[in-house]
CSV table of C-alpha atoms and ligand atoms in Angstrom, one decimal:
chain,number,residue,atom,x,y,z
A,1,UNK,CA,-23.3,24.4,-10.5
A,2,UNK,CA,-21.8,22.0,-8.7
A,3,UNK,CA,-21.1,22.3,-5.0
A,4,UNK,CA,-17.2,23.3,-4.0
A,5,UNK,CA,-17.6,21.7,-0.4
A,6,UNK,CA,-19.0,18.6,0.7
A,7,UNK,CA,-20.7,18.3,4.1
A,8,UNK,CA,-22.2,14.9,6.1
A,9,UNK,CA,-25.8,16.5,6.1
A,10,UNK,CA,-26.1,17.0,2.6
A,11,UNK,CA,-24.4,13.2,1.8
A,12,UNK,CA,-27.6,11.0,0.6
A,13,UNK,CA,-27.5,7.1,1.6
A,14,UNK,CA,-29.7,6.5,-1.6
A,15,UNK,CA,-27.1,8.4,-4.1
A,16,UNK,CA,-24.5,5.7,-2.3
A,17,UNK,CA,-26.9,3.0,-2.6
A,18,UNK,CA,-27.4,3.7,-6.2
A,19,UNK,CA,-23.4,3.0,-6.9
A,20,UNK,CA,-22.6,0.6,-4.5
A,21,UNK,CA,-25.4,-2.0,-5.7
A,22,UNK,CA,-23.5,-2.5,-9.1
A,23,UNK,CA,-22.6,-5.5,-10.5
A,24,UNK,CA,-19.2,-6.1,-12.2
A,25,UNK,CA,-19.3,-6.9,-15.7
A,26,UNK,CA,-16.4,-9.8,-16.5
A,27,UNK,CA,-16.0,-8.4,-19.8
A,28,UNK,CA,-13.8,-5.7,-18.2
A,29,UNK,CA,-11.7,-7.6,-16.7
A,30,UNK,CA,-10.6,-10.0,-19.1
A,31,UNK,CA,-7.5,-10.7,-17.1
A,32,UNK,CA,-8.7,-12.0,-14.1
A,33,UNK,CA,-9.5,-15.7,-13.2
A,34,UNK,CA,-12.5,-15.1,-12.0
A,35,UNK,CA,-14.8,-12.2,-10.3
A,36,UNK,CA,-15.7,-12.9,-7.1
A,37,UNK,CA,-18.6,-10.9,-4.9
A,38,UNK,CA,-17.8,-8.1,-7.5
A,39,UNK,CA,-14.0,-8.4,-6.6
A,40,UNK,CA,-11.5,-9.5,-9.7
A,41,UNK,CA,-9.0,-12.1,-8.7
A,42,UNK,CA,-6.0,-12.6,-10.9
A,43,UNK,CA,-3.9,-15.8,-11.0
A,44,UNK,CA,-0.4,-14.5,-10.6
A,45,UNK,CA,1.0,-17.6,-11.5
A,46,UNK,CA,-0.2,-17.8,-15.1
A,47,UNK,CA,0.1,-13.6,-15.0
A,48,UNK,CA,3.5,-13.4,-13.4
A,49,UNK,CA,5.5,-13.8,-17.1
A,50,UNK,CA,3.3,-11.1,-18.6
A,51,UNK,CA,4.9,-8.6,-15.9
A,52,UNK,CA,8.2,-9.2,-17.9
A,53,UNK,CA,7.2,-7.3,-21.2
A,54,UNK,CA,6.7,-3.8,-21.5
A,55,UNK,CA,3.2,-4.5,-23.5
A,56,UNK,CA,1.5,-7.1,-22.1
A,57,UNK,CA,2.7,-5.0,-18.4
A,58,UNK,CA,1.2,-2.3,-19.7
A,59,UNK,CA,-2.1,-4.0,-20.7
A,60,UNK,CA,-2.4,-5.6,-16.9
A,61,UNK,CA,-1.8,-2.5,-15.2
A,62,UNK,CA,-4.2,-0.4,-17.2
A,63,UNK,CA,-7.3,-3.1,-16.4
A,64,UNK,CA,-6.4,-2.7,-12.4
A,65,UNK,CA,-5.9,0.8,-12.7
A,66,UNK,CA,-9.8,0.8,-14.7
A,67,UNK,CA,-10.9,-1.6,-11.7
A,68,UNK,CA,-9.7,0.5,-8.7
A,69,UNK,CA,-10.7,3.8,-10.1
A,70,UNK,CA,-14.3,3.0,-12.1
A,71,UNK,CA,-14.3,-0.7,-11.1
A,72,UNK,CA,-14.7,-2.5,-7.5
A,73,UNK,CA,-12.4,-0.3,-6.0
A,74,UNK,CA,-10.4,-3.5,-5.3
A,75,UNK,CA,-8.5,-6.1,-6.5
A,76,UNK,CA,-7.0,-9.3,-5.4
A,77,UNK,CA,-4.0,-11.2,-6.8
A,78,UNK,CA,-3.9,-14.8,-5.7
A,79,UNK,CA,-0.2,-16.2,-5.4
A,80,UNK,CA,1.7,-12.5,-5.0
A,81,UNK,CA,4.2,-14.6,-3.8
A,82,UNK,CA,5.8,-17.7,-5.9
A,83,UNK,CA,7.5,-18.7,-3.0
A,84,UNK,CA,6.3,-18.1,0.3
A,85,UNK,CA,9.1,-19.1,2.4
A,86,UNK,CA,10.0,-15.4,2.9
A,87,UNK,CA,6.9,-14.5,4.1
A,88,UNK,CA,7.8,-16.9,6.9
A,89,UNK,CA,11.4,-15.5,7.0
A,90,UNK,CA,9.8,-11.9,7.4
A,91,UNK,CA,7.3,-13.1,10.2
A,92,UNK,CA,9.9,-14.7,12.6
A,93,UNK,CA,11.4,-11.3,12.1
A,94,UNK,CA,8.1,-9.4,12.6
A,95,UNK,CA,7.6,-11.5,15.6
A,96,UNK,CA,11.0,-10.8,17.1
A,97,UNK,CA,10.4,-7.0,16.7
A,98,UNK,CA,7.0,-7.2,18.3
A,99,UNK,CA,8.2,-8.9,21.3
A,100,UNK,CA,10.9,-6.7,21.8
A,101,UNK,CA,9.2,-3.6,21.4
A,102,UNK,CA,6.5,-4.9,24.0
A,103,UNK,CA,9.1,-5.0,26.3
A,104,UNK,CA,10.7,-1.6,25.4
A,105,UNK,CA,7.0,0.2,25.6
A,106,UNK,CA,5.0,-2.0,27.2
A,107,UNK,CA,2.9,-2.5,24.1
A,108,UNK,CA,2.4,0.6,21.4
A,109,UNK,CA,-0.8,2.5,20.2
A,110,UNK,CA,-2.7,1.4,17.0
A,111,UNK,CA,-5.1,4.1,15.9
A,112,UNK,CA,-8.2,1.8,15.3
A,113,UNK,CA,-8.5,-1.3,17.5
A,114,UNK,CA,-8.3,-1.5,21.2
A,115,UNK,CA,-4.6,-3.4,22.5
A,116,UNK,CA,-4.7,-6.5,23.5
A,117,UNK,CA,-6.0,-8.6,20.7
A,118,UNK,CA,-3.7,-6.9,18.3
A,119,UNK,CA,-0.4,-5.7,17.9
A,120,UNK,CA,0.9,-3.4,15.0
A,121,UNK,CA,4.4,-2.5,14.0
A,122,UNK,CA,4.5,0.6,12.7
A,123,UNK,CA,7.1,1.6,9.8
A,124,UNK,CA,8.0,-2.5,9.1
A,125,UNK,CA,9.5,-1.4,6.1
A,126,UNK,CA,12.4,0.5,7.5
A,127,UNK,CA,12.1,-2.0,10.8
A,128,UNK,CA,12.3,-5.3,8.2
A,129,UNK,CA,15.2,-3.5,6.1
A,130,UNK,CA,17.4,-2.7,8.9
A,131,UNK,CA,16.8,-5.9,11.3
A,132,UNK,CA,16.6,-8.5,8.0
A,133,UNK,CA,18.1,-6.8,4.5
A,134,UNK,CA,18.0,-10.0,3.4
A,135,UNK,CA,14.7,-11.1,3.8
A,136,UNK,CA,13.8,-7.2,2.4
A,137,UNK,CA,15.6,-7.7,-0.7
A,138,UNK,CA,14.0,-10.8,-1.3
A,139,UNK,CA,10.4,-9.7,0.2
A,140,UNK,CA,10.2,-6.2,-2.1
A,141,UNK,CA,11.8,-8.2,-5.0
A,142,UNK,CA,8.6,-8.9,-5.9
A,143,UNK,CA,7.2,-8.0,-9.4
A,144,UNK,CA,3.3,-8.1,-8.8
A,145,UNK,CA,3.6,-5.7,-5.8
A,146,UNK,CA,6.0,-2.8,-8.1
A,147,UNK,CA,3.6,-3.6,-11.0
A,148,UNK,CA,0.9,-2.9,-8.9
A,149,UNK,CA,1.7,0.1,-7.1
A,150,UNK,CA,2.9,1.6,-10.4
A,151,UNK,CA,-0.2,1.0,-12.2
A,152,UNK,CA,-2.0,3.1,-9.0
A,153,UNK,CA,0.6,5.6,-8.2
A,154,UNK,CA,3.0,5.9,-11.9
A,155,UNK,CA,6.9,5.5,-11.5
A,156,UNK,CA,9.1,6.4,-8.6
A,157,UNK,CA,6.5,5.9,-5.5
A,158,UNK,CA,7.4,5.7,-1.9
A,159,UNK,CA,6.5,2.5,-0.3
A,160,UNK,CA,5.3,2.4,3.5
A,161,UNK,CA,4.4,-0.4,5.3
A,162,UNK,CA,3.0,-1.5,8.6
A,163,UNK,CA,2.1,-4.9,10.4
A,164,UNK,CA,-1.2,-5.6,11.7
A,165,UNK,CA,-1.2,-8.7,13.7
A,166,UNK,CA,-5.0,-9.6,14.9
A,167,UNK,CA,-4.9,-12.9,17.6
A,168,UNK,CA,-8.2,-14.7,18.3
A,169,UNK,CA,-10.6,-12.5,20.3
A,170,UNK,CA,-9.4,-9.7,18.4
A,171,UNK,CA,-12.2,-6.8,17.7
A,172,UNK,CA,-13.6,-5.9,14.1
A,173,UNK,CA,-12.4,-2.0,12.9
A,174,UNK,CA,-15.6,0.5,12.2
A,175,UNK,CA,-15.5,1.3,8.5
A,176,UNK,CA,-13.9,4.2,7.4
A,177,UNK,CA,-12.0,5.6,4.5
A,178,UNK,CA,-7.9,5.6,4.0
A,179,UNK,CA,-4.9,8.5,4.0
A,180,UNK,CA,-4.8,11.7,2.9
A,181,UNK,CA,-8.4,13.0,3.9
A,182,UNK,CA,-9.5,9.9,5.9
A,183,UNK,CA,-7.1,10.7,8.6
A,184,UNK,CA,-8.8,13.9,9.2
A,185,UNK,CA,-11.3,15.1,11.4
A,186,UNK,CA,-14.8,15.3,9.8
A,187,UNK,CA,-14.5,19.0,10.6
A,188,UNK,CA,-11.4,19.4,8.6
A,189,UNK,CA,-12.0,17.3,5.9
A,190,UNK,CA,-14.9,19.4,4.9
A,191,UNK,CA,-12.5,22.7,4.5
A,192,UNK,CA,-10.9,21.0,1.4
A,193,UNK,CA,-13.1,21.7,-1.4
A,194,UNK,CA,-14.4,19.2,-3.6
A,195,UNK,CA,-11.8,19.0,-6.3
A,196,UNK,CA,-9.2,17.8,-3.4
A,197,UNK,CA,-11.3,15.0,-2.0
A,198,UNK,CA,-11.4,13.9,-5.8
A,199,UNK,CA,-7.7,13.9,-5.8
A,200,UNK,CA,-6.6,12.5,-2.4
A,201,UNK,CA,-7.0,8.9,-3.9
A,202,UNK,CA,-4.5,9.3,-6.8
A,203,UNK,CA,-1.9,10.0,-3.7
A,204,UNK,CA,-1.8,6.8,-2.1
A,205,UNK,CA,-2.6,3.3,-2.9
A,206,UNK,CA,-3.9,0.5,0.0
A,207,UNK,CA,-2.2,-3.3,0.1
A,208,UNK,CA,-2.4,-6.1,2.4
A,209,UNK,CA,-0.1,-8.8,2.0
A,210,UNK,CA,-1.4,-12.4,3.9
A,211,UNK,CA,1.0,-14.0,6.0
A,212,UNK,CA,-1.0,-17.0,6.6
A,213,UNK,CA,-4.3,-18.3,5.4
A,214,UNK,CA,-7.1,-16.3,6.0
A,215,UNK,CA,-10.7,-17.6,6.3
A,216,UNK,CA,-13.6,-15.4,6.9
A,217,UNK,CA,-13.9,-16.6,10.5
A,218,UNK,CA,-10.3,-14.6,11.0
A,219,UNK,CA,-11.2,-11.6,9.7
A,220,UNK,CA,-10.0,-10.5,6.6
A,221,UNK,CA,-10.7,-6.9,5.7
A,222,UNK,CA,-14.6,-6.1,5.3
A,223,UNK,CA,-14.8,-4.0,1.2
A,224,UNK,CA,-17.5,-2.5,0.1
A,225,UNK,CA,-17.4,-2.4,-4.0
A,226,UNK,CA,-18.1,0.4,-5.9
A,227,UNK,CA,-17.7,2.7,-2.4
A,228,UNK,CA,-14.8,4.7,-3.4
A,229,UNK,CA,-17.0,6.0,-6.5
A,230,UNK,CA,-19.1,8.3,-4.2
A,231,UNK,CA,-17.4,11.9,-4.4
A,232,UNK,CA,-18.4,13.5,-0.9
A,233,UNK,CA,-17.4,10.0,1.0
A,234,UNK,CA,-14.4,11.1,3.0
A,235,UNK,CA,-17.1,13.4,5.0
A,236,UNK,CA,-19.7,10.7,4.6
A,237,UNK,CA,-18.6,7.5,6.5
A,238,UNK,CA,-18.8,8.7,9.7
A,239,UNK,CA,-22.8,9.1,9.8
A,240,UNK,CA,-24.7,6.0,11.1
A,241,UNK,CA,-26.8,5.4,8.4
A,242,UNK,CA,-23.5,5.0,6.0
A,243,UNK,CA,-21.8,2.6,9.2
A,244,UNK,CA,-25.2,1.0,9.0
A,245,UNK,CA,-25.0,0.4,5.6
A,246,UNK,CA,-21.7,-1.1,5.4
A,247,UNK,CA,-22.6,-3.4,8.2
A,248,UNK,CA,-25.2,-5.4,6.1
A,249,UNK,CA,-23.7,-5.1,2.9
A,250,UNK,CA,-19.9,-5.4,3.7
A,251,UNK,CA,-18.2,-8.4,1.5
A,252,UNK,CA,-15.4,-10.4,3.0
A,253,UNK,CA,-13.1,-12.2,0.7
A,254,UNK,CA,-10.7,-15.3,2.5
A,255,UNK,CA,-6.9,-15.0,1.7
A,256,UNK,CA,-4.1,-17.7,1.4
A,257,UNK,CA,-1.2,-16.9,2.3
A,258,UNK,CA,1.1,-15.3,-0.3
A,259,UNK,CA,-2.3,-13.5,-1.7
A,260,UNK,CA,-2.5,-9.6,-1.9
A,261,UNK,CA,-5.3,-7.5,-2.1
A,262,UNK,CA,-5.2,-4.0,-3.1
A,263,UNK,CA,-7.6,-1.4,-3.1
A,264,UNK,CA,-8.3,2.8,-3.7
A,265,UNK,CA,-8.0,4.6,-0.1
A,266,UNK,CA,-11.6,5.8,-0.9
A,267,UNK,CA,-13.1,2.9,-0.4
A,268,UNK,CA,-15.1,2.3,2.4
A,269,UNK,CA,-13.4,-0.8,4.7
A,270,UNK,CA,-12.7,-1.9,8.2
A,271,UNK,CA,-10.5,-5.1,9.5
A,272,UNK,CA,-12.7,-7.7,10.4
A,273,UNK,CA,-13.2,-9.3,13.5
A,274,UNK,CA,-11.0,-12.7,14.4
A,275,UNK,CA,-13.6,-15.6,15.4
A,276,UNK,CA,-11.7,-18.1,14.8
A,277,UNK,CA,-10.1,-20.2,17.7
A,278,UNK,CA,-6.6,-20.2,16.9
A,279,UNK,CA,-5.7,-18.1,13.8
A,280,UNK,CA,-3.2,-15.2,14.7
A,281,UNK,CA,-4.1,-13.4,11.6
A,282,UNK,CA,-0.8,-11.3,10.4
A,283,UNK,CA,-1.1,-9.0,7.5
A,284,UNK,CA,2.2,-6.5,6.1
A,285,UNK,CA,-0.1,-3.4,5.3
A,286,UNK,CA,1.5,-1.9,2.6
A,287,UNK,CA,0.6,1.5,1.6
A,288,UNK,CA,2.7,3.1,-1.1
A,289,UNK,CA,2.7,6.5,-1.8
A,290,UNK,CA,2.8,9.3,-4.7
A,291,UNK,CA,6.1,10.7,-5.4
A,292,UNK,CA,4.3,14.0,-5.5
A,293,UNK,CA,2.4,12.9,-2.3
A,294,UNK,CA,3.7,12.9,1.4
A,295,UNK,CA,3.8,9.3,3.0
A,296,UNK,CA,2.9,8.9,6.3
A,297,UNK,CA,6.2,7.8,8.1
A,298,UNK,CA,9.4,9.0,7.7
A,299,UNK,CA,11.9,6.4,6.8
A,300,UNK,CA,15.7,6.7,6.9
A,301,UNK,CA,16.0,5.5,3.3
A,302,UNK,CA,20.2,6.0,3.1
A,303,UNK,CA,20.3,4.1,6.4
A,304,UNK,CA,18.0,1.1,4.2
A,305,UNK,CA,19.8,1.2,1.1
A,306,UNK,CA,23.4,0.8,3.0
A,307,UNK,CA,21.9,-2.4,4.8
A,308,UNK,CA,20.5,-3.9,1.8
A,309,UNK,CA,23.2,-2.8,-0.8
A,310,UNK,CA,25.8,-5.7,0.1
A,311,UNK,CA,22.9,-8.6,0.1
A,312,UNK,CA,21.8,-7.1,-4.1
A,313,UNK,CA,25.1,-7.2,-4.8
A,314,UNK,CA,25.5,-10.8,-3.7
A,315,UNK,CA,22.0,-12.2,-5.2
A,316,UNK,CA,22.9,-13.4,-8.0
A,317,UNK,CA,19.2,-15.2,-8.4
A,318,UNK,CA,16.9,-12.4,-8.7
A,319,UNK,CA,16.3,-11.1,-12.2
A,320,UNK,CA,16.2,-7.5,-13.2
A,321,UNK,CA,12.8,-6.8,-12.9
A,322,UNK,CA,12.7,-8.5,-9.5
A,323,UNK,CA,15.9,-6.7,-8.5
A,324,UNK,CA,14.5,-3.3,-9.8
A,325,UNK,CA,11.4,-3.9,-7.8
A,326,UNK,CA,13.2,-4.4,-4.3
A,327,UNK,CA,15.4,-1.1,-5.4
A,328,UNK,CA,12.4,0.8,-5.6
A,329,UNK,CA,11.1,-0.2,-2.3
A,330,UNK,CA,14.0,0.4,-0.6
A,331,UNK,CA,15.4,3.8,-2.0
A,332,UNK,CA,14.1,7.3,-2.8
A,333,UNK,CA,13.0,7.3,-5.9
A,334,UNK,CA,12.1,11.1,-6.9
A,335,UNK,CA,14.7,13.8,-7.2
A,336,UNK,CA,13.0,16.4,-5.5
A,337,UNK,CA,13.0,18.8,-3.0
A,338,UNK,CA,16.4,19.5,-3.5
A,339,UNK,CA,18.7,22.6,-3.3
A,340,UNK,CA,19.2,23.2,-7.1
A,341,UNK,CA,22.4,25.2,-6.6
A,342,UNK,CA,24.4,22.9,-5.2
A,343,UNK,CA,22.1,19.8,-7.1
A,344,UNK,CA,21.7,20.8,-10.3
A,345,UNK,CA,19.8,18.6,-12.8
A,346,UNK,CA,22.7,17.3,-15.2
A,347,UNK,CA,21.9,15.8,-18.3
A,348,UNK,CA,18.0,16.0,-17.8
A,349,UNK,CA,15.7,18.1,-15.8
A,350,UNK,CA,16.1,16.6,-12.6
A,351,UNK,CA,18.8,15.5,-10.5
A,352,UNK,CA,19.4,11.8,-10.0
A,353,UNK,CA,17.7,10.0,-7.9
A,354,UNK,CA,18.9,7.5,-5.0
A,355,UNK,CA,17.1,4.8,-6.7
A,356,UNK,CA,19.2,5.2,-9.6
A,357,UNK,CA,22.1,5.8,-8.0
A,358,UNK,CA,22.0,2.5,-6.0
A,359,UNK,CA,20.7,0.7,-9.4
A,360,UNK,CA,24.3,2.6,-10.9
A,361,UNK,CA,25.8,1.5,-8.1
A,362,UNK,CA,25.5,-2.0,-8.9
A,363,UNK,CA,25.8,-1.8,-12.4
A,364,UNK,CA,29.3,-0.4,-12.3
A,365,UNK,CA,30.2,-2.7,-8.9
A,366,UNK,CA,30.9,-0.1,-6.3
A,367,UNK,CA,32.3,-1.5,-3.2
A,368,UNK,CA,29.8,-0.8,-0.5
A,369,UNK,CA,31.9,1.7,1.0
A,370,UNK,CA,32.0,4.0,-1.9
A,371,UNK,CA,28.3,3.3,-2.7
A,372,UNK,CA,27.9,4.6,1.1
A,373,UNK,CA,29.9,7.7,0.3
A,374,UNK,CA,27.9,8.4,-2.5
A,375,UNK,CA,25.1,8.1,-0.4
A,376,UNK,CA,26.4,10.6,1.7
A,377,UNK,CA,27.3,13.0,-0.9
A,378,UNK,CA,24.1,12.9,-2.2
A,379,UNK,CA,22.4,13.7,1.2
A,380,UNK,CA,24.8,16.3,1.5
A,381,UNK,CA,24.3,18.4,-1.7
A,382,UNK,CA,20.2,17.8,-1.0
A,383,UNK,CA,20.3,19.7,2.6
A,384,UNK,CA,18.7,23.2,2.5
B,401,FE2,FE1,-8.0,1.5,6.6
């Protein structure tokens, strides 16, 4: 029989050993450009077209769904972003935000790294929406990112994100494992039984998006390949001879900017430290969430899709996958909880969502007052 709990002193460093000293084998990845130190990279500029066609889409997001859950653990897609101007448009916003929450707080907390070196914005999703709705639309219009987190998560996820802005001097994290079980205590972790720490990966999906170059000497998150495979490792990384591990056999990958790199929660990771003389390395941490999962952060999704509904109305340049993308970052995108009495399902089996209704919305050319009252209503017949 199996054993229904996991506990750190029955977790063995040479059962770990055993599947973190894999090697990938190219011939399942056939997609990427290359594999490098175990890690697929995929071109997005030659790939970008395939996200356009419900086969070949398909067929991409089933080989990084094989990869993060049998695989590496982890991904990268070189060129995320066509265009990168936005990510510059999004960091003089992210700047602006910092520096006026510094002054508000006098600097806020960041759960891994000492302050100082390093300055997080928590919730930049909701922060970026509401400050910039322009540079959200454009910045969540983004194909690779909605392909990606559907390929992890299925339809109708709830995307989070956060900034993590690391300045020269600033300190390497220890390596740990991600949300749901990773945020707990070692001593509550091991009250789940086995079958949940199994499960707590399909909930949530990791992403960093680089918002400048990243060369090893800056720090680019520290992977370990393969690490996600080992079942009890939410209640394993916290014993030295797992840290110690990681330590010597840790990859690093260097970013451009406009890369992403994605990877399964349950992989064993830690932000690297930033050598370098004069690179403030800024990553958007995106982590995008189940729709039958909790996110972390709350987010006041009506309050996001009335800032950003005007600005997708007038873009007339993105194309409906790009559009649909943006939508889906922005708005609630799963019907439920709901009160059923006065939200019945209609037509189907669950009520619409707000995803569609802004996506409605749009289609049949709602003024942005009326797409506001509809937001309302919506709220309305939702409340318990
Ligand atoms: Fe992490």
């Amino acid at each position: 029989m199996t054993h229904p709990y996991f506990h750190p002193d029955t977790c063995e460093l040479a059962e770990f050993t055993e599947l973190v000293e894999q090697t990938t084998d190219p011939a399942k990845t056939p997609l990427a450009a290359e594999v490098r130190k175990n890690v697929p990279l995929y071109d997005m500029s030659v790939l970008r077209p395939q996200l356009e066609q419900e086969n070949t889409r398909k067929t991409l997001m089933a080989e990084w769904a094989n990869v993060l859950m049998s695989g590496a653990g982890v991904v990268v897609l070189k060129g995320a972003y066509a265009d990168t101007t936005v990510l510059d448009d999004a960091t003089e916003v992210y700047q602006q935000i910092i520096a006026r929450e510094k002054e508000e707080t006098g600097g806020g907390g960041d759960h891994f790294a000492a302050s100082g070196a390093n300055d997080r914005i928590w919730n930049s999703a909701q922060k970026l929406c509401l400050t910039a709705p322009d540079v959200f639309l454009r910045y969540f219009a983004n194909t690779s990112i909605a392909a990606m987190s559907e390929a992890w998560l299925g339809p109708n996820y709830q995307m989070t994100a956060q900034i993590n802005l690391v300045r020269p001097g600033g300190a390497a994290q220890q390596a740990h494992r991600d949300y749901h079980i990773g945020f707990q205590s070692a001593d509550i972790s091991a009250q789940y039984p086995a079958h949940v720490h199994d499960l707590s990966p399909a909930l949530t999906l990791q992403g960093a998006v680089a918002h400048c170059d990243m060369p090893v000497e800056s720090g680019p998150t520290k992977l370990l390949p393969f690490s996600q495979l080992y079942r009890p490792g939410y209640v394993a990384w916290r014993r030295e001879d797992f840290r110690a591990y990681f330590e010597t056999h840790h990859i690093q990958l260097p970013l451009s900017k406009g890369d992403a790199v994605f990877f399964n929660p349950a992989l064993f990771h830690a932000a690297g430290a930033n050598v370098s003389a004069n690179i403030h390395r800024m990553a958007n941490l995106l982590q995008v969430s189940s729709a039958f999962g909790r996110a972390m952060e709350t987010l006041d999704r009506r309050a996001m899709c009335n800032a950003m509904y005007p600005h997708a109305q007038a873009a007339k340049n993105l194309t409906r996958s790009e559009m649909t993308a943006a939508i889906d970052a922005c708005a609630e995108g799963y019907s439920f909880p709901t009160n059923l009495d006065r939200d019945p399902p209609v037509g189907g089996l669950a009520p619409e969502t707000q995803a569609a209704l802004f996506q409605r919305a749009l289609d049949d050319g709602l003024t942005t007052e009326a797409f506001g009252a509809a937001l309302t209503a919506m709220t309305e017949k939702q409340r318990p």
